[in-house]
Coordinates of C-alpha atoms in Angstrom, one line a residue:
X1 CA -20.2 26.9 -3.6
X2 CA -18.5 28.7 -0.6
X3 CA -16.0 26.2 1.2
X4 CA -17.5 27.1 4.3
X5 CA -21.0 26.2 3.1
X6 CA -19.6 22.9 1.4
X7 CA -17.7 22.0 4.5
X8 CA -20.9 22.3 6.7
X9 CA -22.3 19.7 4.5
X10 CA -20.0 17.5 3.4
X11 CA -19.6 17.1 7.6
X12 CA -23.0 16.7 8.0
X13 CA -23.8 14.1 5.5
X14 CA -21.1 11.8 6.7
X15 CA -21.6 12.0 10.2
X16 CA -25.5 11.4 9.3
X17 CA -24.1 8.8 6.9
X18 CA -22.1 7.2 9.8
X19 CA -24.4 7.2 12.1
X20 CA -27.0 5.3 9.7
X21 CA -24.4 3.0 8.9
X22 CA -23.6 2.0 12.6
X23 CA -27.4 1.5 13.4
X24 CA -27.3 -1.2 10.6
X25 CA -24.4 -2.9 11.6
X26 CA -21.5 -1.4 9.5
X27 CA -18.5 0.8 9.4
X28 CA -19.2 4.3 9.5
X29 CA -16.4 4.7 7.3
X30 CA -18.7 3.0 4.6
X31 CA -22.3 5.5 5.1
X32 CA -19.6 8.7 5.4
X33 CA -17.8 7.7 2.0
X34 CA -21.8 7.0 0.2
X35 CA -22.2 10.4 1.8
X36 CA -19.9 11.7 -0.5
X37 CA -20.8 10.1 -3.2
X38 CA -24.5 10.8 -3.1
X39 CA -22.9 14.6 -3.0
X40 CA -20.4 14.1 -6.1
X41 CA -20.6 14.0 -9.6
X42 CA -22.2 10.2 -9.5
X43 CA -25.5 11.9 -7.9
X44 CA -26.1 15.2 -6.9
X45 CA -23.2 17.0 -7.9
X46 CA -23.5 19.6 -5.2
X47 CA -19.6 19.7 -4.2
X48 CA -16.7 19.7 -6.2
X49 CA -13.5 18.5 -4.2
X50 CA -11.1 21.7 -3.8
X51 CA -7.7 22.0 -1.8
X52 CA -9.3 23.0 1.4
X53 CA -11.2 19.4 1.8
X54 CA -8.5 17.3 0.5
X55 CA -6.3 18.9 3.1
X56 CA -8.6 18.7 6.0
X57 CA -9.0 15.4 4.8
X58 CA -5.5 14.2 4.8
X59 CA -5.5 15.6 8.0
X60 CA -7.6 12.8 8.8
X61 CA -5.6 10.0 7.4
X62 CA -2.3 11.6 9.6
X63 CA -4.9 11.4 13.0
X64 CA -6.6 8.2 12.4
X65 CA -3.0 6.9 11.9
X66 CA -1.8 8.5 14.9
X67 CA -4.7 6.6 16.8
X68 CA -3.8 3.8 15.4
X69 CA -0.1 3.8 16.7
X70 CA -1.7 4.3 20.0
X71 CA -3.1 1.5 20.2
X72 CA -0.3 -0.6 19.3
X73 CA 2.2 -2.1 21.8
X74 CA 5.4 -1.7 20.5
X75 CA 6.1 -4.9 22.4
X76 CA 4.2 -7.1 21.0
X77 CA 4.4 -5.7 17.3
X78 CA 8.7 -7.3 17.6
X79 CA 6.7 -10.8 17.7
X80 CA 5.3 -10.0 14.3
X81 CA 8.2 -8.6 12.3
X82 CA 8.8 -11.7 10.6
X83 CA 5.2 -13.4 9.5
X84 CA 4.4 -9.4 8.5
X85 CA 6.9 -9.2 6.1
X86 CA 5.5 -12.5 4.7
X87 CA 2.0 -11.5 4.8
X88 CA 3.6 -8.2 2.8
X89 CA 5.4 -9.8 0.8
X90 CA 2.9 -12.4 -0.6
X91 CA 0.2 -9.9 -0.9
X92 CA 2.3 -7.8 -3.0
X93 CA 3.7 -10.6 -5.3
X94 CA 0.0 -11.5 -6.4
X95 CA -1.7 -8.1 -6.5
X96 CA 1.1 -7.5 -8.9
X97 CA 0.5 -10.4 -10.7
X98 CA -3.2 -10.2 -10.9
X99 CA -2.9 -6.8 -12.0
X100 CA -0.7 -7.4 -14.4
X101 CA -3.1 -10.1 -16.0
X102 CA -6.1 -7.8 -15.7
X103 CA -3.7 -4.5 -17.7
X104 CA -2.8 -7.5 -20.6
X105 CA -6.0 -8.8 -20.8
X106 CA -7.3 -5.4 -21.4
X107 CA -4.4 -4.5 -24.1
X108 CA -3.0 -2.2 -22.3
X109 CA 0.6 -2.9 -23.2
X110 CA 3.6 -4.1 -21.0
X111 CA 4.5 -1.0 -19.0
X112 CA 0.4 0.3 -18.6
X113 CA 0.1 -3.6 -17.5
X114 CA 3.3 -3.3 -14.8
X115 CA 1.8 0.4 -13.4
X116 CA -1.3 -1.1 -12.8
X117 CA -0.2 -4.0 -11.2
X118 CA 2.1 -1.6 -9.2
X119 CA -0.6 0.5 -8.0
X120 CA -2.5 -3.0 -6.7
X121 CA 0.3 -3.6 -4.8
X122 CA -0.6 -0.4 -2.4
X123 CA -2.1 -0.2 0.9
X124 CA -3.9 1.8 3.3
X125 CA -2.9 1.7 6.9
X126 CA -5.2 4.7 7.4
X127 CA -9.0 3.0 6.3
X128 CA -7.8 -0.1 7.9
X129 CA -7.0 1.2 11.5
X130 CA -10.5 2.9 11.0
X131 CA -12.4 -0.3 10.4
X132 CA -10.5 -2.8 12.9
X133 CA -11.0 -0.1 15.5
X134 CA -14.8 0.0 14.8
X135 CA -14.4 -3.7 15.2
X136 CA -12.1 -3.7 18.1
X137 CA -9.4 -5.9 16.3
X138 CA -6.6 -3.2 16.9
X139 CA -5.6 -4.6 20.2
X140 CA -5.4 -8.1 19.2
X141 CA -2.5 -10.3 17.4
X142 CA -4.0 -9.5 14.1
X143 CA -4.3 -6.7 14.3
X144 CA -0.8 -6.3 15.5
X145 CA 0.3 -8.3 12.5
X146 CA -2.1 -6.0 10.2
X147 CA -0.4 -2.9 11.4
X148 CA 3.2 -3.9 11.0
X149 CA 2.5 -5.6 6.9
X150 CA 1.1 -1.9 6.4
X151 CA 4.3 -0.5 7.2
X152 CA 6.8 -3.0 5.7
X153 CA 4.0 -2.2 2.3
X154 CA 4.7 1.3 3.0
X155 CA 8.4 0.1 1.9
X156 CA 8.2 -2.4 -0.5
X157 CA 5.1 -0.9 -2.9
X158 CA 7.4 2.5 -2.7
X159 CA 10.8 0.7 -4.3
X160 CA 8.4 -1.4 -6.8
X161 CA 7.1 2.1 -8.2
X162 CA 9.8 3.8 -8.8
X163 CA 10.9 0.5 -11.3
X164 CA 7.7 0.5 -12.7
X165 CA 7.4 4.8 -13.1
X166 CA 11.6 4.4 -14.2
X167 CA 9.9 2.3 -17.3
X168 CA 8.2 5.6 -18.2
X169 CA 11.1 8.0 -17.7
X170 CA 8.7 9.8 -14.8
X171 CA 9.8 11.7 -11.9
X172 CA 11.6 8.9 -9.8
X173 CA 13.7 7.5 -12.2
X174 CA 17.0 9.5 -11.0
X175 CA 15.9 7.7 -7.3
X176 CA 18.2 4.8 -7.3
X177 CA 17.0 1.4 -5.3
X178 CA 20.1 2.0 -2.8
X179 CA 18.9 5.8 -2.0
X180 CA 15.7 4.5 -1.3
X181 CA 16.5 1.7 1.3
X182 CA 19.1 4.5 2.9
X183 CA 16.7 6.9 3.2
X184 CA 14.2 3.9 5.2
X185 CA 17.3 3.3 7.3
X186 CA 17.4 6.8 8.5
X187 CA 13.9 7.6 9.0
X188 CA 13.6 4.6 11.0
X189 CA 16.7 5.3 13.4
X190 CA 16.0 8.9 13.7
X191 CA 12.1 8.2 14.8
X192 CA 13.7 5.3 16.9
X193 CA 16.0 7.7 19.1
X194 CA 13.5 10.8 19.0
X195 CA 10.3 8.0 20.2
X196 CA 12.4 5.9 22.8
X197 CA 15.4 8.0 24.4
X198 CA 13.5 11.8 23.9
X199 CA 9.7 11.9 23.8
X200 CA 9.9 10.2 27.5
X201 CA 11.4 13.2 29.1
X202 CA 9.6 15.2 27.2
X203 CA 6.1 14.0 28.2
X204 CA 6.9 13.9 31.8
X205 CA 7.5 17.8 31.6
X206 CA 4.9 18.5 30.1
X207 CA 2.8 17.0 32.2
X208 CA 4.2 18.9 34.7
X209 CA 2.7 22.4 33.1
X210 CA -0.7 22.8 34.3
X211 CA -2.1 23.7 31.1
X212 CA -3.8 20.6 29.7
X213 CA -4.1 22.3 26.2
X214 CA -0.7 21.6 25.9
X215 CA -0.8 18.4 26.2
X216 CA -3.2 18.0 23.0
X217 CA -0.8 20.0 21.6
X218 CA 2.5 17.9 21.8
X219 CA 0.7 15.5 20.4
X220 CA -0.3 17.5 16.7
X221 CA 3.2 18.5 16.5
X222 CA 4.6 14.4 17.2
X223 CA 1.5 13.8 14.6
X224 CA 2.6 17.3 12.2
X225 CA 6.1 16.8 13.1
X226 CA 6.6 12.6 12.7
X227 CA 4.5 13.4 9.2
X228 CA 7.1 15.5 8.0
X229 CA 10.0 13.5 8.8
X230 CA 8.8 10.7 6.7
X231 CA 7.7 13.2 3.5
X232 CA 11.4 14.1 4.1
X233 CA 12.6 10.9 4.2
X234 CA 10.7 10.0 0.7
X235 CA 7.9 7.6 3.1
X236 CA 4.3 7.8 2.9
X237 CA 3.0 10.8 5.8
X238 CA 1.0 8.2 7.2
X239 CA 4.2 6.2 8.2
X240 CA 5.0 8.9 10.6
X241 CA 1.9 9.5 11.8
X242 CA 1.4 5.9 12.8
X243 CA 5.1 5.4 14.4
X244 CA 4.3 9.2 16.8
X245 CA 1.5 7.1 18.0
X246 CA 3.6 4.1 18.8
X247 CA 5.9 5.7 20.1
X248 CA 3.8 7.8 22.7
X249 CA 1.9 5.0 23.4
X250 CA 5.2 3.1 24.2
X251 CA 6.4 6.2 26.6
X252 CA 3.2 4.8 29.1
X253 CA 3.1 9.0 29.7
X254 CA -0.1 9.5 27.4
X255 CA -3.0 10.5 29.5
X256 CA -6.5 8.8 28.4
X257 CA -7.2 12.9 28.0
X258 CA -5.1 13.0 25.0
X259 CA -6.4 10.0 23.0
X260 CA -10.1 11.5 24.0
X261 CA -9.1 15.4 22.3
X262 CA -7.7 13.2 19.5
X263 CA -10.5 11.2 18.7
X264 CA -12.8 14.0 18.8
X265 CA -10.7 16.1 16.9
X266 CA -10.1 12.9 14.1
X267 CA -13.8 10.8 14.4
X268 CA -15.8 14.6 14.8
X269 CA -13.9 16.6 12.2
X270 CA -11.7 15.2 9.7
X271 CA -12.1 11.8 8.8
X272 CA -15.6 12.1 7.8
X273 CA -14.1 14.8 5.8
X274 CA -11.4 12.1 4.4
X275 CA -13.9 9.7 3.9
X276 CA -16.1 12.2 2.2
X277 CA -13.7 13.0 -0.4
X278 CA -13.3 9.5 -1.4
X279 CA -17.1 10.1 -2.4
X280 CA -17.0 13.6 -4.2
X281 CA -13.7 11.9 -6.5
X282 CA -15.8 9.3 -7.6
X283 CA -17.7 10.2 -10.9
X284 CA -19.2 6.2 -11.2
X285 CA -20.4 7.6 -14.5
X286 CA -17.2 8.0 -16.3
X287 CA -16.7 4.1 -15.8
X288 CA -19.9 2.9 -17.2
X289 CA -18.3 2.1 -20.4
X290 CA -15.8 0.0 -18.7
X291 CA -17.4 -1.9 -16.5
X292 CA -16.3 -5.2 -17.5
X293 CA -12.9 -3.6 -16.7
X294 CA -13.7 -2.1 -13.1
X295 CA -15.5 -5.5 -12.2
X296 CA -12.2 -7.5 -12.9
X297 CA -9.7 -5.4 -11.3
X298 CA -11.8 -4.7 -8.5
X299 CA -11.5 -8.6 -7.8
X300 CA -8.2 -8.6 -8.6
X301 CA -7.4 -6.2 -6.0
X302 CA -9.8 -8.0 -3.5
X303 CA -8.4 -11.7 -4.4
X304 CA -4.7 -10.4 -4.3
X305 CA -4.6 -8.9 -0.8
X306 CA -7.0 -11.3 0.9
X307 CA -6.0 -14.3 -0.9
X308 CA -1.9 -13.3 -0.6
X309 CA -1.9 -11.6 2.4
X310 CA -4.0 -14.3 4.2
X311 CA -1.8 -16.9 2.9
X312 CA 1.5 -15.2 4.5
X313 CA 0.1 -15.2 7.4
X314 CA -1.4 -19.1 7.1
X315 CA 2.2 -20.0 7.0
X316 CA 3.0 -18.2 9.4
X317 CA 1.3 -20.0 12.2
X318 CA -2.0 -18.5 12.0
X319 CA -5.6 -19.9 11.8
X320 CA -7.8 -19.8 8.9
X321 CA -10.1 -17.4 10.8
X322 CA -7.4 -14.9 11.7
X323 CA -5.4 -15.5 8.5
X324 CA -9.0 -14.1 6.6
X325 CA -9.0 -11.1 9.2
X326 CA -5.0 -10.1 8.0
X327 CA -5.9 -10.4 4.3
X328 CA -9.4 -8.6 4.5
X329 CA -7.2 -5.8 6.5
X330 CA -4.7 -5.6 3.2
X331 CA -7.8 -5.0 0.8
X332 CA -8.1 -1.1 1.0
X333 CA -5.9 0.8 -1.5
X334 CA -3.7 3.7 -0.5
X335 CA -4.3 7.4 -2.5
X336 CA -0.7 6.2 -3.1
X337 CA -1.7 4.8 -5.9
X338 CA -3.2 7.8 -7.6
X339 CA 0.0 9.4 -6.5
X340 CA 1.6 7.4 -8.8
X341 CA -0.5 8.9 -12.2
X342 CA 1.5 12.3 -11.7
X343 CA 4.5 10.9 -11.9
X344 CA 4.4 9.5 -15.0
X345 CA 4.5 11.5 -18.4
X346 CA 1.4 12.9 -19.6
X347 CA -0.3 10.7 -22.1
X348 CA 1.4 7.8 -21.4
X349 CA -0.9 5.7 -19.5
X350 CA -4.7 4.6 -21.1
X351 CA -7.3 7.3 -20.6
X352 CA -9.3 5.2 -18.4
X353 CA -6.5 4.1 -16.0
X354 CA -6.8 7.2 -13.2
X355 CA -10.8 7.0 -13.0
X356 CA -10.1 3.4 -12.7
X357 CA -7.4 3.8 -9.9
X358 CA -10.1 6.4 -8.2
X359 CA -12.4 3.6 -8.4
X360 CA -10.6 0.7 -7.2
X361 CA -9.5 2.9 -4.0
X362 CA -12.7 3.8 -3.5
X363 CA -14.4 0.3 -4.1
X364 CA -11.7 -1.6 -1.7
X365 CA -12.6 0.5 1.4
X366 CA -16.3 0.1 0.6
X367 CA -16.3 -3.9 1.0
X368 CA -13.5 -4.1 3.3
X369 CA -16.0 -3.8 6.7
X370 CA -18.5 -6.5 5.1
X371 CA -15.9 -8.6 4.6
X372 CA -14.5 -8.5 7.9
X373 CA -17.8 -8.5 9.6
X374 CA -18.4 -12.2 7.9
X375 CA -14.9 -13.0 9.1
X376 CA -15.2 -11.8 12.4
X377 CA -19.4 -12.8 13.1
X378 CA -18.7 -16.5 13.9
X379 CA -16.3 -15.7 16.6
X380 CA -18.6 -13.3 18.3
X381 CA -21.3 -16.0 18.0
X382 CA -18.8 -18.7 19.4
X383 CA -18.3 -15.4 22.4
X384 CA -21.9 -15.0 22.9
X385 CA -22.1 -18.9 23.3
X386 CA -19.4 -19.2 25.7
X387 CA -20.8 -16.2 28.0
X388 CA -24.4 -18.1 28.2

């Protein structure tokens, strides 16, 4: 099919797909990736994902991020540095656990078993800034504390896969633990001079020009630019993305204008396009002979994130309400782990492990808004109570 014609589409069915999700009460993240889906090899097979939509697409994830970091207070995320790194850290040590015990149970040897529980350890900042925004939780202390255990799983997943891909002699072996953590240290101080000594000055001149297109357009390159630095850096894109959007945010020079061009550009265009793709890379039928399989990993990742996560942040201080609302944000899987199937040797992983890893990512954002809609309902009854 012409990429134009498949584009059209693909575009149309998820924002049709959104739209019917939102008039029953759910994430339009969740009718744009059935969109997909219905349009991929599990239904009609009338697309094929190529380069052009995966790259509008990650497109997507770099925005939505972006968003994100606008809407956090760089202020208030200091507060959180240390229960987030527990919430991180606990969610990690279990999904790794449980996905280890899924991998063995499932013969799939000791270092399959490790790569699998590696690639549960992942997260996605990007589907989860999507759903807390549709449920306005990015502007509250969870979601604060949400935000910040994305990036500190950013760090940690990234140093546990190259150990587990060093098992296999893949790509990152020759990446030392000490290169890694360097590498963290400059990203961070370089973004940390650039976002609070530089991009003030900055702003304020060009808000002086008169042309307001210019103003969406310091704000692709910080997204573009902020992106790159952390590819460069050996981070996740998405990293960048999200710390451009704290850092404007944190300027208090970004016009309402520039969040509007933004979300048009992001909610309009690209991440139903994002979300879409999800769908078209999910052939359900390659997995039907492994259902048993998909079924317990799929609660593995759910338990180990919302069960982990929640309980870092349980000891933290928080309440068994909120503590649900951090873990439920942890569930959805990052396409980080199907980065880590190419860099591996061929061959030496099961044959079922990267439609399983398509899967789980898929799967995870799907039942990450109805859990947090049972999380958050009672408090919006408990609102609607108090307001009558």
């Amino acid at each position: 099919m012409n990429e134009l014609l498949a584009l059209v589409i693909l575009i149309a069915a998820a924002r049709m797909g959104g739209e019917i999700a939102t008039r029953v009460r759910q994430s339009p993240m969740l009718g744009e990736i059935i969109a997909g889906l219905l349009l991929g090899p599990t239904a009609l097979n009338l697309i094929s994902p190529n380069e052009t939509l995966e790259f509008l697409g990650h497109l997507g994830i770099l925005f939505m991020t972006f968003l994100a970091g606008m809407e956090t207070d760089l202020r208030m995320l200091r507060k959180v540095a240390g229960p987030s790194v527990l919430v991180s850290e606990f969610g990690i040590a279990l999904s790794v656990a449980l996905g280890f015990a899924v991998g063995w149970l499932f013969d799939f040897g000791l270092a399959s078993s490790l790569f699998l529980g590696a690639a549960l350890s992942t997260s996605s900042i990007a589907v989860t800034a999507r759903v807390f925004t549709d449920f306005k939780l990015m502007r509250t202390r969870v979601g604060l504390l949400s935000m910040a255990a994305h990036a500190v799983d950013d760090i940690l997943a990234m140093l546990l896969i190259i150990f587990v891909v060093s098992l296999f002699g893949g790509e990152a072996t020759s990446a030392p633990v000490w290169l890694v953590l360097a590498k963290v240290a400059a990203f961070l101080a370089i973004t940390a001079v650039i976002g609070l000594w530089v991009l003030k000055p900055v702003m304020r001149w060009v808000y002086r020009l008169r042309s307001r297109e210019m103003h969406f357009t310091v704000a692709v390159l910080l997204v573009l630019g902020f992106g790159w630095m952390a590819e460069f850096f050996g981070l996740a894109d998405v990293l960048g993305a999200f710390a451009a959007g704290a850092f404007l945010h944190y300027t208090e020079e970004a016009e309402p204008a520039i969040v509007h061009r933004v979300e048009a550009l992001s909610d309009g265009f690209l991440v139903p396009v994002f979300f879409g793709v999800i769908g078209l890379q999910t052939d359900l039928f390659l997995l039907l002979d492994a259902v048993p399989l998909v079924a317990i990993a799929l609660i593995a990742a759910i338990v180990g994130k919302l069960v982990g996560c929640g309980l870092g942040a349980r000891v933290t201080g928080y309440s068994n309400r909120e503590s649900v609302i951090v873990g439920a944000g942890m569930v959805p899987r990052a396409g980080l782990a199907l980065i880590m199937l190419g860099l591996v040797p061929e061959d030496s992983l099961p044959d079922v492990m990267a439609p399983l890893l398509v899967a789980i990512v898929f799967l995870t954002a799907l039942v990450t808004a109805p859990i947090l809609r049972l999380a958050v309902k009672p408090q919006h009854a408990q609102d609607e109570a108090a307001t009558t």
